[in-house]
Amino acid sequence: MMEKVIEQTLQADLSDERKGEVDLPELVRSLEVLGLKGDRGFHVEELEGKNFNELKDYIFNRVWKEFDEEIDLVREPFKRYEKDIVLATIDRNWVAHIDLMEKLRAGIGLRSYAQNNPLQQYVQEGFDMFEEMNRRIDREIVSNLLKFRAPKPQPTNKVEQVREAAKERVQK
């Protein structure tokens, strides 16, 4: 799912002026919206000189490696969090899709006045809305999971606790 979302993000940022080239500043902004900012963020300089497939592979491999390292210590509890995110996202988007389909059904009769077959229009627009819902679900799930930060392990003895507290005071 993550690779598909990254590829869709790259597709959306293809430059109109230069066919086949990715608009790198826009790509970096799109990745920030996805949750890849700060220490997980990308810079235009590191993406320059790569074609579409190289960008896709580079971004996916780096994101997946960092994500896997982040959840490594909390893999079991993370599965529950991941399941909750997936179910809540699907539920919310499915309810919104049903509402939109009801509105489409209510207004589809007007299409016959425009010399269009209302049934064909309903089926086509319903399918397009369903595909858009699936893309939105994928994007929201990936975005929410990428924003996850594992808690730092707590020191086990007093000496380590004192060192950690002193280190935090020095950093402030």
Coordinates of N, CA, C and O in Angstrom, one line a residue:
M1 N 0.8 -1.2 0.0 CA 0.0 0.0 0.0 C 0.9 1.3 0.0 O 0.6 2.2 -0.7
M2 N 2.0 1.2 0.8 CA 2.8 2.4 0.9 C 3.5 2.7 -0.5 O 3.5 3.8 -0.9
E3 N 3.9 1.6 -1.2 CA 4.5 1.9 -2.5 C 3.5 2.4 -3.5 O 3.9 3.3 -4.2
K4 N 2.3 2.0 -3.4 CA 1.2 2.5 -4.3 C 1.0 4.0 -4.0 O 0.9 4.8 -4.9
V5 N 0.9 4.4 -2.8 CA 0.7 5.8 -2.4 C 1.9 6.7 -2.8 O 1.7 7.8 -3.4
I6 N 3.1 6.2 -2.7 CA 4.3 6.9 -3.1 C 4.2 7.1 -4.6 O 4.5 8.2 -5.2
E7 N 3.9 6.0 -5.4 CA 3.8 6.1 -6.8 C 2.7 7.1 -7.2 O 2.9 7.9 -8.2
Q8 N 1.5 7.1 -6.6 CA 0.5 8.1 -6.9 C 0.9 9.5 -6.6 O 0.6 10.4 -7.4
T9 N 1.7 9.7 -5.5 CA 2.2 11.0 -5.2 C 3.2 11.5 -6.3 O 3.1 12.6 -6.7
L10 N 4.0 10.6 -6.8 CA 4.9 10.9 -7.9 C 4.1 11.3 -9.1 O 4.5 12.2 -9.8
Q11 N 3.1 10.5 -9.4 CA 2.3 10.7 -10.6 C 1.7 12.1 -10.6 O 1.6 12.8 -11.6
A12 N 1.2 12.4 -9.4 CA 0.5 13.7 -9.2 C 1.5 14.9 -9.4 O 1.0 16.0 -9.8
D13 N 2.8 14.7 -9.2 CA 3.7 15.7 -9.3 C 4.6 15.7 -10.5 O 5.6 16.4 -10.6
L14 N 4.1 15.0 -11.6 CA 4.7 15.1 -12.9 C 4.5 16.5 -13.4 O 3.4 17.0 -13.4
S15 N 5.6 17.1 -13.9 CA 5.6 18.4 -14.5 C 4.8 18.5 -15.8 O 5.0 17.6 -16.7
D16 N 3.9 19.5 -15.9 CA 3.2 19.6 -17.2 C 4.1 20.2 -18.3 O 3.9 19.9 -19.4
E17 N 5.0 21.1 -17.9 CA 5.8 21.8 -18.9 C 6.8 20.8 -19.5 O 7.0 20.8 -20.7
R18 N 7.4 20.0 -18.7 CA 8.4 19.0 -19.1 C 7.9 17.6 -19.0 O 7.8 17.1 -17.9
K19 N 7.5 17.1 -20.0 CA 6.8 15.7 -20.0 C 7.8 14.7 -19.4 O 8.9 14.6 -19.7
G20 N 7.2 14.0 -18.4 CA 7.9 12.9 -17.8 C 8.8 13.3 -16.7 O 9.4 12.4 -16.0
E21 N 9.0 14.5 -16.4 CA 9.9 15.0 -15.3 C 9.0 15.3 -14.1 O 8.0 15.9 -14.2
V22 N 9.5 14.9 -12.9 CA 8.8 15.2 -11.7 C 9.2 16.6 -11.2 O 10.4 17.0 -11.2
D23 N 8.2 17.4 -10.8 CA 8.4 18.7 -10.2 C 8.9 18.4 -8.7 O 8.1 18.2 -7.8
L24 N 10.2 18.5 -8.5 CA 10.8 18.1 -7.3 C 10.4 18.9 -6.1 O 10.0 18.4 -5.0
P25 N 10.3 20.3 -6.2 CA 9.9 21.1 -5.0 C 8.4 20.7 -4.6 O 8.1 20.6 -3.5
E26 N 7.6 20.5 -5.6 CA 6.2 20.1 -5.4 C 6.1 18.7 -4.8 O 5.3 18.4 -3.9
L27 N 7.0 17.8 -5.2 CA 7.1 16.4 -4.7 C 7.4 16.5 -3.2 O 6.8 15.8 -2.4
V28 N 8.4 17.3 -2.8 CA 8.9 17.4 -1.4 C 7.7 17.9 -0.6 O 7.4 17.4 0.5
R29 N 6.9 18.9 -1.1 CA 5.8 19.4 -0.4 C 4.7 18.3 -0.2 O 4.1 18.2 0.8
S30 N 4.5 17.6 -1.3 CA 3.5 16.5 -1.2 C 3.9 15.4 -0.2 O 3.1 14.9 0.5
L31 N 5.2 15.1 -0.1 CA 5.7 14.1 0.8 C 5.6 14.7 2.3 O 5.3 13.9 3.2
E32 N 5.7 16.0 2.4 CA 5.5 16.6 3.8 C 4.1 16.4 4.2 O 3.8 16.1 5.4
V33 N 3.1 16.6 3.3 CA 1.7 16.5 3.6 C 1.4 15.0 4.0 O 0.6 14.8 4.9
L34 N 2.1 14.1 3.4 CA 2.0 12.7 3.6 C 2.5 12.3 5.0 O 2.2 11.3 5.6
G35 N 3.3 13.2 5.6 CA 3.8 12.9 6.9 C 5.4 12.8 7.0 O 5.9 12.5 8.0
L36 N 6.0 13.0 5.8 CA 7.4 12.8 5.7 C 8.1 14.2 5.8 O 8.5 14.8 4.8
K37 N 8.2 14.7 7.0 CA 8.9 16.0 7.3 C 9.8 15.9 8.5 O 9.8 14.8 9.1
G38 N 10.6 16.9 8.7 CA 11.5 16.9 9.8 C 12.6 15.9 9.5 O 13.2 15.9 8.4
D39 N 12.9 15.0 10.5 CA 14.0 14.1 10.3 C 13.7 13.0 9.2 O 14.6 12.3 8.7
R40 N 12.4 12.8 8.9 CA 12.0 11.8 7.9 C 11.8 12.5 6.5 O 11.5 11.8 5.6
G41 N 12.0 13.8 6.5 CA 11.7 14.5 5.2 C 12.8 14.3 4.1 O 13.8 13.7 4.3
F42 N 12.4 14.9 3.0 CA 13.3 14.8 1.8 C 13.6 16.2 1.4 O 12.9 17.1 1.7
H43 N 14.8 16.3 0.7 CA 15.2 17.6 0.1 C 15.4 17.5 -1.4 O 15.7 16.4 -1.9
V44 N 15.1 18.6 -2.1 CA 15.2 18.6 -3.5 C 16.6 18.1 -4.0 O 16.7 17.3 -4.9
E45 N 17.7 18.5 -3.3 CA 19.0 18.2 -3.6 C 19.3 16.6 -3.7 O 20.0 16.1 -4.6
E46 N 18.7 15.9 -2.7 CA 18.9 14.5 -2.7 C 18.1 13.7 -3.8 O 18.4 12.6 -4.1
L47 N 17.1 14.4 -4.3 CA 16.2 13.8 -5.3 C 16.6 14.1 -6.8 O 16.2 13.5 -7.7
E48 N 17.4 15.1 -6.9 CA 17.8 15.6 -8.3 C 18.6 14.5 -9.0 O 19.3 13.7 -8.4
G49 N 18.4 14.5 -10.3 CA 19.1 13.6 -11.2 C 18.6 12.2 -11.3 O 19.2 11.3 -11.9
K50 N 17.4 12.0 -10.7 CA 16.8 10.6 -10.7 C 15.6 10.7 -11.6 O 14.8 11.6 -11.6
N51 N 15.4 9.6 -12.3 CA 14.2 9.5 -13.1 C 13.0 9.0 -12.3 O 13.2 8.7 -11.1
F52 N 11.8 8.8 -12.9 CA 10.6 8.5 -12.1 C 10.8 7.2 -11.3 O 10.5 7.1 -10.1
N53 N 11.3 6.1 -12.0 CA 11.4 4.8 -11.3 C 12.5 4.9 -10.2 O 12.3 4.3 -9.1
E54 N 13.6 5.6 -10.5 CA 14.6 5.7 -9.4 C 14.1 6.5 -8.2 O 14.4 6.1 -7.1
L55 N 13.3 7.5 -8.5 CA 12.7 8.3 -7.4 C 11.8 7.4 -6.6 O 11.8 7.4 -5.3
K56 N 10.9 6.7 -7.3 CA 10.0 5.8 -6.6 C 10.7 4.8 -5.7 O 10.4 4.6 -4.5
D57 N 11.7 4.1 -6.3 CA 12.5 3.1 -5.5 C 13.2 3.8 -4.3 O 13.2 3.3 -3.2
Y58 N 13.9 4.9 -4.6 CA 14.7 5.6 -3.5 C 13.8 6.0 -2.4 O 14.1 5.8 -1.2
I59 N 12.7 6.7 -2.7 CA 11.7 7.2 -1.7 C 11.1 6.0 -0.9 O 11.1 6.0 0.3
F60 N 10.6 5.0 -1.6 CA 10.0 3.9 -0.9 C 11.0 3.1 0.0 O 10.7 2.8 1.1
N61 N 12.2 2.8 -0.5 CA 13.2 2.1 0.3 C 13.6 2.8 1.5 O 13.7 2.3 2.6
R62 N 13.8 4.2 1.4 CA 14.2 4.9 2.5 C 13.0 5.0 3.6 O 13.2 4.8 4.8
V63 N 11.8 5.3 3.1 CA 10.7 5.4 4.0 C 10.4 4.1 4.7 O 10.2 4.1 5.9
W64 N 10.4 3.0 3.9 CA 10.2 1.7 4.5 C 11.2 1.3 5.5 O 10.9 0.8 6.6
K65 N 12.5 1.6 5.2 CA 13.6 1.3 6.2 C 13.4 2.1 7.5 O 13.4 1.5 8.6
E66 N 13.1 3.4 7.4 CA 12.9 4.2 8.6 C 11.7 3.8 9.3 O 11.7 3.8 10.6
F67 N 10.6 3.5 8.6 CA 9.4 3.1 9.3 C 9.6 1.7 10.0 O 9.2 1.6 11.2
D68 N 10.3 0.8 9.4 CA 10.5 -0.5 10.0 C 11.4 -0.4 11.2 O 11.1 -1.0 12.3
E69 N 12.4 0.5 11.2 CA 13.2 0.8 12.3 C 12.4 1.4 13.5 O 12.6 1.1 14.6
E70 N 11.5 2.3 13.1 CA 10.7 3.0 14.1 C 9.8 2.0 14.9 O 9.7 2.2 16.1
I71 N 9.2 1.1 14.2 CA 8.3 0.2 14.9 C 8.9 -1.1 15.4 O 8.3 -1.9 16.1
D72 N 10.2 -1.2 15.2 CA 10.9 -2.5 15.6 C 10.8 -2.8 17.0 O 10.5 -4.0 17.4
L73 N 10.9 -1.9 17.9 CA 10.8 -2.2 19.4 C 9.4 -2.4 19.9 O 9.2 -2.9 20.9
V74 N 8.4 -1.9 19.1 CA 7.1 -2.0 19.6 C 6.2 -2.7 18.5 O 5.0 -2.4 18.4
R75 N 6.7 -3.7 17.9 CA 6.0 -4.3 16.8 C 4.7 -4.9 17.2 O 3.7 -4.8 16.5
E76 N 4.6 -5.6 18.3 CA 3.4 -6.3 18.7 C 2.3 -5.3 19.1 O 1.2 -5.3 18.6
P77 N 2.6 -4.3 20.0 CA 1.5 -3.3 20.3 C 1.1 -2.5 19.0 O 0.0 -2.0 18.9
F78 N 2.1 -2.3 18.1 CA 1.9 -1.5 16.9 C 0.8 -2.2 16.0 O 0.0 -1.5 15.4
K79 N 0.8 -3.5 16.0 CA -0.2 -4.2 15.2 C -1.6 -3.8 15.6 O -2.5 -3.6 14.7
R80 N -1.9 -3.6 16.9 CA -3.2 -3.2 17.3 C -3.5 -1.8 16.9 O -4.6 -1.5 16.4
Y81 N -2.5 -0.9 17.0 CA -2.7 0.5 16.5 C -2.9 0.5 15.0 O -3.8 1.2 14.6
E82 N -2.2 -0.3 14.3 CA -2.3 -0.3 12.8 C -3.7 -0.8 12.4 O -4.4 -0.2 11.6
K83 N -4.2 -1.8 13.1 CA -5.5 -2.4 12.9 C -6.6 -1.3 13.2 O -7.5 -1.1 12.4
D84 N -6.5 -0.6 14.3 CA -7.4 0.5 14.6 C -7.4 1.6 13.6 O -8.5 2.1 13.2
I85 N -6.3 2.0 13.1 CA -6.2 3.0 12.1 C -6.8 2.6 10.8 O -7.6 3.3 10.2
V86 N -6.6 1.4 10.4 CA -7.1 0.8 9.1 C -8.7 0.8 9.2 O -9.4 1.2 8.3
L87 N -9.2 0.2 10.3 CA -10.6 0.0 10.4 C -11.3 1.4 10.6 O -12.4 1.6 9.9
A88 N -10.8 2.3 11.3 CA -11.4 3.6 11.5 C -11.4 4.4 10.1 O -12.4 5.0 9.8
T89 N -10.3 4.3 9.4 CA -10.2 5.0 8.1 C -11.2 4.4 7.1 O -11.9 5.2 6.4
I90 N -11.3 3.1 7.0 CA -12.2 2.5 6.1 C -13.6 2.8 6.5 O -14.5 3.2 5.6
D91 N -14.0 2.7 7.8 CA -15.3 3.0 8.2 C -15.7 4.4 7.9 O -16.8 4.7 7.3
R92 N -14.9 5.4 8.2 CA -15.2 6.8 8.0 C -15.4 7.1 6.5 O -16.3 7.7 6.1
N93 N -14.5 6.5 5.7 CA -14.6 6.8 4.2 C -15.8 6.0 3.6 O -16.4 6.5 2.6
W94 N -16.1 4.9 4.1 CA -17.2 4.1 3.5 C -18.5 4.8 3.8 O -19.4 4.9 3.0
V95 N -18.7 5.3 5.0 CA -19.9 6.1 5.4 C -20.0 7.3 4.5 O -21.1 7.6 4.0
A96 N -18.9 8.0 4.3 CA -18.9 9.2 3.4 C -19.3 8.8 2.0 O -20.0 9.5 1.3
H97 N -18.8 7.7 1.5 CA -19.1 7.2 0.2 C -20.5 6.9 0.0 O -21.2 7.2 -1.0
I98 N -21.1 6.2 1.0 CA -22.6 5.9 0.9 C -23.4 7.2 0.8 O -24.3 7.2 0.1
D99 N -23.0 8.2 1.6 CA -23.7 9.4 1.6 C -23.6 10.1 0.2 O -24.6 10.6 -0.4
L100 N -22.4 10.1 -0.4 CA -22.2 10.6 -1.7 C -23.0 9.8 -2.8 O -23.6 10.4 -3.7
M101 N -23.1 8.5 -2.6 CA -23.8 7.7 -3.6 C -25.3 8.0 -3.5 O -26.0 8.1 -4.5
E102 N -25.8 8.3 -2.3 CA -27.2 8.7 -2.1 C -27.5 10.0 -2.8 O -28.5 10.2 -3.5
K103 N -26.6 10.9 -2.7 CA -26.7 12.2 -3.3 C -26.7 12.1 -4.8 O -27.4 12.8 -5.6
L104 N -25.8 11.3 -5.3 CA -25.7 11.0 -6.8 C -27.0 10.4 -7.3 O -27.5 10.8 -8.3
R105 N -27.5 9.4 -6.5 CA -28.8 8.8 -6.9 C -29.9 9.8 -7.0 O -30.7 9.8 -7.9
A106 N -30.0 10.7 -6.0 CA -31.0 11.7 -6.0 C -30.9 12.7 -7.2 O -32.0 13.1 -7.7
G107 N -29.8 12.9 -7.7 CA -29.6 13.9 -8.7 C -29.4 13.3 -10.1 O -29.4 14.1 -11.1
I108 N -29.4 12.0 -10.2 CA -29.1 11.4 -11.5 C -30.2 11.5 -12.5 O -30.0 11.5 -13.7
G109 N -31.4 11.6 -12.1 CA -32.6 11.8 -13.0 C -32.5 13.0 -13.9 O -33.0 13.0 -15.0
L110 N -31.8 14.0 -13.4 CA -31.7 15.2 -14.2 C -30.8 15.0 -15.4 O -30.9 15.8 -16.4
R111 N -30.0 14.0 -15.4 CA -29.2 13.7 -16.6 C -30.0 13.3 -17.8 O -29.5 13.5 -18.9
S112 N -31.2 12.8 -17.6 CA -32.0 12.4 -18.8 C -32.4 13.7 -19.6 O -32.5 13.6 -20.8
Y113 N -32.5 14.8 -19.0 CA -32.8 16.0 -19.7 C -31.6 16.4 -20.6 O -31.8 17.2 -21.6
A114 N -30.4 16.0 -20.3 CA -29.2 16.4 -21.1 C -29.0 15.3 -22.1 O -27.9 15.2 -22.7
Q115 N -30.0 14.5 -22.4 CA -29.9 13.4 -23.4 C -28.8 12.3 -23.1 O -28.2 11.8 -24.0
N116 N -28.6 12.1 -21.8 CA -27.7 11.1 -21.3 C -28.4 10.0 -20.7 O -29.5 10.2 -20.1
N117 N -27.9 8.8 -20.8 CA -28.5 7.6 -20.2 C -28.2 7.7 -18.7 O -27.1 7.5 -18.3
P118 N -29.2 7.9 -17.8 CA -29.0 8.1 -16.4 C -28.3 6.9 -15.7 O -27.5 7.0 -14.9
L119 N -28.7 5.7 -16.2 CA -28.2 4.5 -15.6 C -26.7 4.4 -15.9 O -25.9 4.1 -15.0
Q120 N -26.3 4.6 -17.1 CA -24.9 4.6 -17.5 C -24.1 5.6 -16.7 O -23.0 5.4 -16.2
Q121 N -24.6 6.8 -16.6 CA -24.0 7.9 -15.9 C -23.8 7.5 -14.4 O -22.8 7.7 -13.8
Y122 N -24.8 6.9 -13.8 CA -24.8 6.5 -12.4 C -23.7 5.5 -12.1 O -22.9 5.6 -11.2
V123 N -23.7 4.5 -13.0 CA -22.7 3.4 -12.9 C -21.3 4.0 -13.0 O -20.4 3.7 -12.2
Q124 N -21.0 4.8 -14.0 CA -19.7 5.3 -14.3 C -19.3 6.3 -13.2 O -18.2 6.1 -12.6
E125 N -20.1 7.2 -12.7 CA -19.8 8.1 -11.7 C -19.6 7.4 -10.3 O -18.7 7.7 -9.5
G126 N -20.5 6.4 -10.1 CA -20.3 5.6 -8.9 C -19.0 4.8 -8.8 O -18.3 4.8 -7.8
F127 N -18.6 4.3 -10.0 CA -17.3 3.6 -10.1 C -16.2 4.6 -9.8 O -15.2 4.3 -9.1
D128 N -16.2 5.7 -10.4 CA -15.2 6.7 -10.3 C -15.1 7.2 -8.8 O -14.0 7.3 -8.2
M129 N -16.2 7.3 -8.2 CA -16.2 7.7 -6.7 C -15.7 6.6 -5.9 O -15.0 6.9 -4.9
F130 N -16.0 5.4 -6.2 CA -15.4 4.2 -5.5 C -13.9 4.2 -5.6 O -13.2 3.9 -4.6
E131 N -13.4 4.3 -6.8 CA -11.9 4.3 -7.0 C -11.3 5.5 -6.2 O -10.2 5.3 -5.6
E132 N -11.9 6.6 -6.2 CA -11.3 7.8 -5.5 C -11.4 7.5 -4.0 O -10.4 7.8 -3.3
M133 N -12.4 6.8 -3.5 CA -12.5 6.5 -2.1 C -11.4 5.5 -1.7 O -10.7 5.7 -0.7
N134 N -11.1 4.6 -2.6 CA -10.0 3.6 -2.3 C -8.6 4.3 -2.3 O -7.8 4.0 -1.4
R135 N -8.4 5.3 -3.2 CA -7.1 6.0 -3.1 C -7.1 6.9 -1.9 O -6.0 7.0 -1.3
R136 N -8.2 7.5 -1.5 CA -8.2 8.3 -0.2 C -7.9 7.4 1.0 O -7.2 7.8 1.9
I137 N -8.5 6.2 1.0 CA -8.3 5.3 2.2 C -6.8 5.0 2.2 O -6.2 5.0 3.3
D138 N -6.2 4.6 1.1 CA -4.8 4.2 1.1 C -3.9 5.4 1.6 O -3.0 5.2 2.4
R139 N -4.2 6.5 1.1 CA -3.4 7.7 1.4 C -3.5 8.1 2.9 O -2.6 8.4 3.6
E140 N -4.8 8.0 3.4 CA -5.0 8.3 4.9 C -4.3 7.3 5.8 O -3.7 7.7 6.8
I141 N -4.4 6.0 5.4 CA -3.8 5.0 6.3 C -2.3 5.2 6.3 O -1.6 5.2 7.3
V142 N -1.7 5.3 5.1 CA -0.2 5.5 5.0 C 0.2 6.8 5.8 O 1.2 6.8 6.6
S143 N -0.5 7.9 5.6 CA -0.2 9.1 6.3 C -0.2 9.0 7.8 O 0.7 9.4 8.5
N144 N -1.3 8.3 8.3 CA -1.4 8.2 9.7 C -0.3 7.2 10.3 O 0.2 7.5 11.4
L145 N 0.0 6.2 9.5 CA 1.0 5.3 10.0 C 2.4 5.9 10.0 O 3.3 5.7 10.8
L146 N 2.7 6.8 9.0 CA 4.0 7.5 8.9 C 4.1 8.5 10.0 O 5.3 8.9 10.3
K147 N 3.1 9.0 10.6 CA 3.2 10.0 11.7 C 3.4 9.3 13.0 O 3.7 10.0 14.0
F148 N 3.4 8.0 13.0 CA 3.6 7.2 14.3 C 5.1 7.4 14.8 O 6.0 7.4 14.0
R149 N 5.2 7.7 16.0 CA 6.5 7.8 16.7 C 6.5 6.8 17.9 O 5.7 7.0 18.8
A150 N 7.5 5.9 17.8 CA 7.6 4.9 19.0 C 8.1 5.6 20.2 O 9.0 6.5 20.1
P151 N 7.6 5.3 21.4 CA 8.1 5.9 22.6 C 9.6 5.5 22.8 O 9.9 4.3 22.5
K152 N 10.3 6.4 23.3 CA 11.8 6.1 23.6 C 11.8 5.1 24.8 O 11.0 5.2 25.7
P153 N 12.7 4.1 24.8 CA 12.8 3.2 25.9 C 13.3 3.9 27.2 O 14.1 4.8 27.1
Q154 N 12.6 3.6 28.3 CA 12.9 4.2 29.5 C 14.1 3.5 30.2 O 14.3 2.3 30.1
P155 N 15.0 4.3 30.9 CA 16.1 3.8 31.5 C 15.7 2.8 32.6 O 14.7 3.0 33.3
T156 N 16.5 1.8 32.8 CA 16.1 0.7 33.8 C 16.6 0.9 35.2 O 16.1 0.4 36.1
N157 N 17.7 1.7 35.4 CA 18.2 1.9 36.7 C 18.4 3.3 37.0 O 18.3 4.2 36.2
K158 N 18.7 3.6 38.3 CA 18.8 5.0 38.7 C 19.9 5.8 38.0 O 19.8 7.0 37.7
V159 N 21.0 5.1 37.8 CA 22.2 5.8 37.2 C 21.8 6.3 35.8 O 22.1 7.4 35.4
E160 N 21.1 5.4 35.0 CA 20.7 5.7 33.7 C 19.7 6.9 33.7 O 19.7 7.7 32.8
Q161 N 18.8 6.8 34.7 CA 17.8 7.9 34.8 C 18.4 9.3 35.0 O 18.0 10.3 34.5
V162 N 19.4 9.3 35.9 CA 20.1 10.5 36.2 C 20.9 11.0 35.0 O 20.8 12.2 34.6
R163 N 21.5 10.1 34.2 CA 22.2 10.5 33.0 C 21.2 11.1 32.0 O 21.5 12.1 31.3
E164 N 20.1 10.5 31.8 CA 19.1 10.9 30.8 C 18.6 12.3 31.2 O 18.4 13.2 30.4
A165 N 18.3 12.5 32.5 CA 17.8 13.8 33.0 C 18.8 14.9 32.8 O 18.5 16.0 32.3
A166 N 20.1 14.6 33.0 CA 21.2 15.5 32.8 C 21.3 15.9 31.3 O 21.5 17.0 31.0
K167 N 21.2 14.9 30.5 CA 21.4 15.1 29.1 C 20.2 16.0 28.5 O 20.5 16.8 27.7
E168 N 19.0 15.8 29.1 CA 17.9 16.6 28.7 C 18.1 18.0 29.1 O 17.7 19.0 28.4
R169 N 18.6 18.2 30.3 CA 18.8 19.6 30.8 C 19.9 20.3 30.0 O 19.8 21.5 29.7
V170 N 20.9 19.6 29.6 CA 22.0 20.2 28.8 C 21.5 20.6 27.4 O 21.8 21.6 26.9
Q171 N 20.6 19.8 26.8 CA 20.1 20.1 25.5 C 19.1 21.3 25.5 O 19.0 21.9 24.5
K172 N 18.5 21.6 26.6 CA 17.6 22.7 26.7 C 18.4 24.0 26.8 O 18.3 24.9 26.3

